[in-house]
């Protein structure tokens, strides 16, 4: 079976604990690992990790979404609810300070997949996002960000609220 590993830095310890709580019946306790990398400004650091139990059910997701490359499908996108969007944003989102709005880091997806994401935001959540052509990012414009924020803010944990400010 497939095992899912989720890791976060020390600054995001509360977030990994949140994920562990969501998956508590199917994953390990949070494990703390020490690392040393002299290429970093602070070479000594900790990483927090959880592992799911080995699961044949995860095999189909891995085979579908990660082989040969990471990919998404329309039917899966439309299953997203506000909790899923909040987790996506906490993982891969950032506020765009100079211009307002926010980005979702989606640079691993194809242009067609980005168009599916854009369509899903519009049809399912009435949020009009744009696509950054040069970096393949989904941009939530300043005027749309309040709708997005209201949708996901009940699910954003305290230590990640800075992503909404």
C-alpha positions as MATLAB code, in Angstrom:
seq = 'XXXXXXXXXXXXXXXXXXXXXXXXXXXXXXXXXXXXXXXXXXXXXXXXXXXXXXXXXXXXXXXXXXXXXXXXXXXXXXXXXXXXXXXXXXXXXXXXXXXXXXXXXXXXXXXXXXXXXXXXXXXXXXXXXXXXXXXXXXXXXXXXXXXXXXXXXXXXXXXXXXXXX';
ca = [
       0.000    0.000    0.000;
       0.890    3.645   -0.373;
       2.035    5.789    2.557;
       1.526    9.555    2.620;
       4.210   11.594    4.383;
       3.466   15.184    5.380;
       6.257   17.408    6.704;
       6.433   20.993    7.893;
       9.063   23.233    9.420;
       9.217   24.182   13.087;
       7.359   27.442   12.404;
       4.407   25.369   11.145;
       4.310   22.888   14.025;
       0.717   23.866   14.884;
      -0.269   23.178   11.281;
       1.191   19.656   11.237;
      -0.591   18.977   14.535;
      -3.825   20.188   12.920;
      -3.340   17.777   10.014;
      -2.463   14.954   12.390;
      -5.707   15.613   14.246;
      -7.680   15.461   10.978;
      -6.067   12.118   10.113;
      -5.614   10.805   13.657;
      -7.208    7.406   13.072;
      -5.018    6.771   10.039;
      -1.647    8.279   10.822;
       1.286    8.363   13.181;
       1.941   10.796   15.964;
       3.908   13.886   14.973;
       7.592   13.018   14.787;
      10.335   15.625   15.222;
      13.498   15.288   13.146;
      16.708   17.265   13.447;
      18.573   18.351   10.304;
      21.811   20.130    9.575;
      22.452   21.880    6.264;
      25.394   24.280    6.091;
      23.965   25.898    2.939;
      21.199   27.455    5.039;
      21.356   30.729    6.962;
      20.359   28.748   10.064;
      21.943   25.346    9.373;
      20.388   23.588   12.394;
      16.666   23.055   12.023;
      13.804   20.755   12.904;
      11.128   19.248   10.735;
       7.837   17.788   11.935;
       6.416   14.820   10.053;
       3.435   12.491   10.089;
       2.956    9.290    8.119;
      -0.314    7.662    7.195;
      -0.815    3.971    7.595;
      -0.023    1.917    4.516;
      -3.216    1.827    2.478;
      -4.333    0.144   -0.704;
      -6.948    2.910   -1.019;
      -4.144    5.476   -1.353;
      -2.660    3.469   -4.231;
      -5.416    4.578   -6.629;
      -4.913    8.236   -5.728;
      -1.173    7.978   -6.148;
      -1.508    6.166   -9.483;
      -4.122    8.653  -10.688;
      -2.694   11.955   -9.457;
       1.066   11.425   -9.475;
       1.901    9.139  -12.374;
       3.592    9.987  -14.604;
       3.453   13.563  -13.159;
       1.321   15.437  -10.683;
      -2.026   16.113  -12.345;
      -5.609   17.049  -11.549;
      -8.985   16.091  -12.940;
     -12.192   18.072  -13.267;
     -14.311   15.611  -11.272;
     -11.859   15.799   -8.372;
     -11.730   19.604   -8.415;
     -15.484   19.863   -8.090;
     -15.361   17.735   -4.921;
     -13.439   20.521   -3.178;
     -15.295   22.170   -0.314;
     -14.230   25.239    1.700;
     -12.166   23.087    4.107;
     -10.204   21.663    1.169;
      -9.635   25.148   -0.261;
      -8.424   26.342    3.141;
      -5.913   23.497    3.392;
      -4.790   24.133   -0.181;
      -4.284   27.814    0.650;
      -2.482   27.096    3.939;
      -0.155   24.724    2.050;
       0.370   26.518   -1.264;
      -1.099   29.988   -0.970;
       0.292   33.397   -0.213;
      -1.015   36.911    0.058;
       0.246   39.174   -2.702;
       1.392   42.167   -0.666;
       2.262   44.750   -3.282;
      -0.936   44.318   -5.321;
      -3.472   42.777   -2.946;
      -5.188   39.507   -3.695;
      -3.458   36.170   -3.308;
      -1.718   33.434   -5.241;
      -2.085   29.688   -5.237;
       1.172   28.048   -6.242;
       0.026   25.837   -9.091;
       3.154   25.996  -11.230;
       3.375   22.193  -11.508;
       0.118   21.998  -13.469;
      -0.431   22.339  -17.204;
      -2.185   25.284  -18.776;
      -5.279   23.124  -19.386;
      -5.343   22.074  -15.737;
      -5.075   25.712  -14.662;
      -8.072   26.520  -16.850;
      -9.996   23.743  -15.052;
      -9.090   25.332  -11.715;
     -10.195   28.735  -12.996;
     -13.498   27.291  -14.209;
     -14.108   25.480  -10.904;
     -13.561   28.653   -8.852;
     -16.025   30.524  -11.041;
     -18.754   27.887  -11.288;
     -18.602   26.374   -7.817;
     -17.633   29.339   -5.627;
     -18.453   32.402   -7.802;
     -14.855   33.586   -7.463;
     -13.203   34.867  -10.628;
      -9.519   34.006  -10.575;
      -6.962   34.821  -13.224;
      -3.975   32.861  -14.480;
      -0.443   34.188  -14.410;
       0.886   33.038  -17.783;
       4.591   33.328  -17.027;
       4.655   31.378  -13.755;
       1.493   29.227  -13.989;
       0.045   30.598  -10.773;
      -3.621   31.068   -9.977;
      -4.222   34.648   -8.860;
      -7.191   35.613   -6.690;
      -7.658   39.315   -7.521;
      -8.000   41.951   -4.810;
     -11.708   42.453   -5.525;
     -12.360   38.674   -5.274;
     -10.196   38.065   -2.207;
     -12.878   39.055    0.374;
     -15.198   36.319   -1.006;
     -12.362   33.788   -0.899;
     -11.338   34.885    2.601;
     -14.904   34.605    3.932;
     -15.179   31.125    2.443;
     -11.991   29.709    3.960;
     -11.361   31.783    7.109;
     -13.411   29.536    9.445;
     -10.927   26.728    8.664;
      -7.671   28.678    8.851;
      -5.788   27.836   12.034;
      -4.451   30.702   14.188;
      -0.787   30.301   13.214;
      -1.705   30.531    9.500;
      -3.972   33.597    9.765;
      -1.044   35.713    8.558;
      -1.797   34.346    5.073;
      -5.130   36.202    5.181;
      -3.790   39.533    6.504;
];
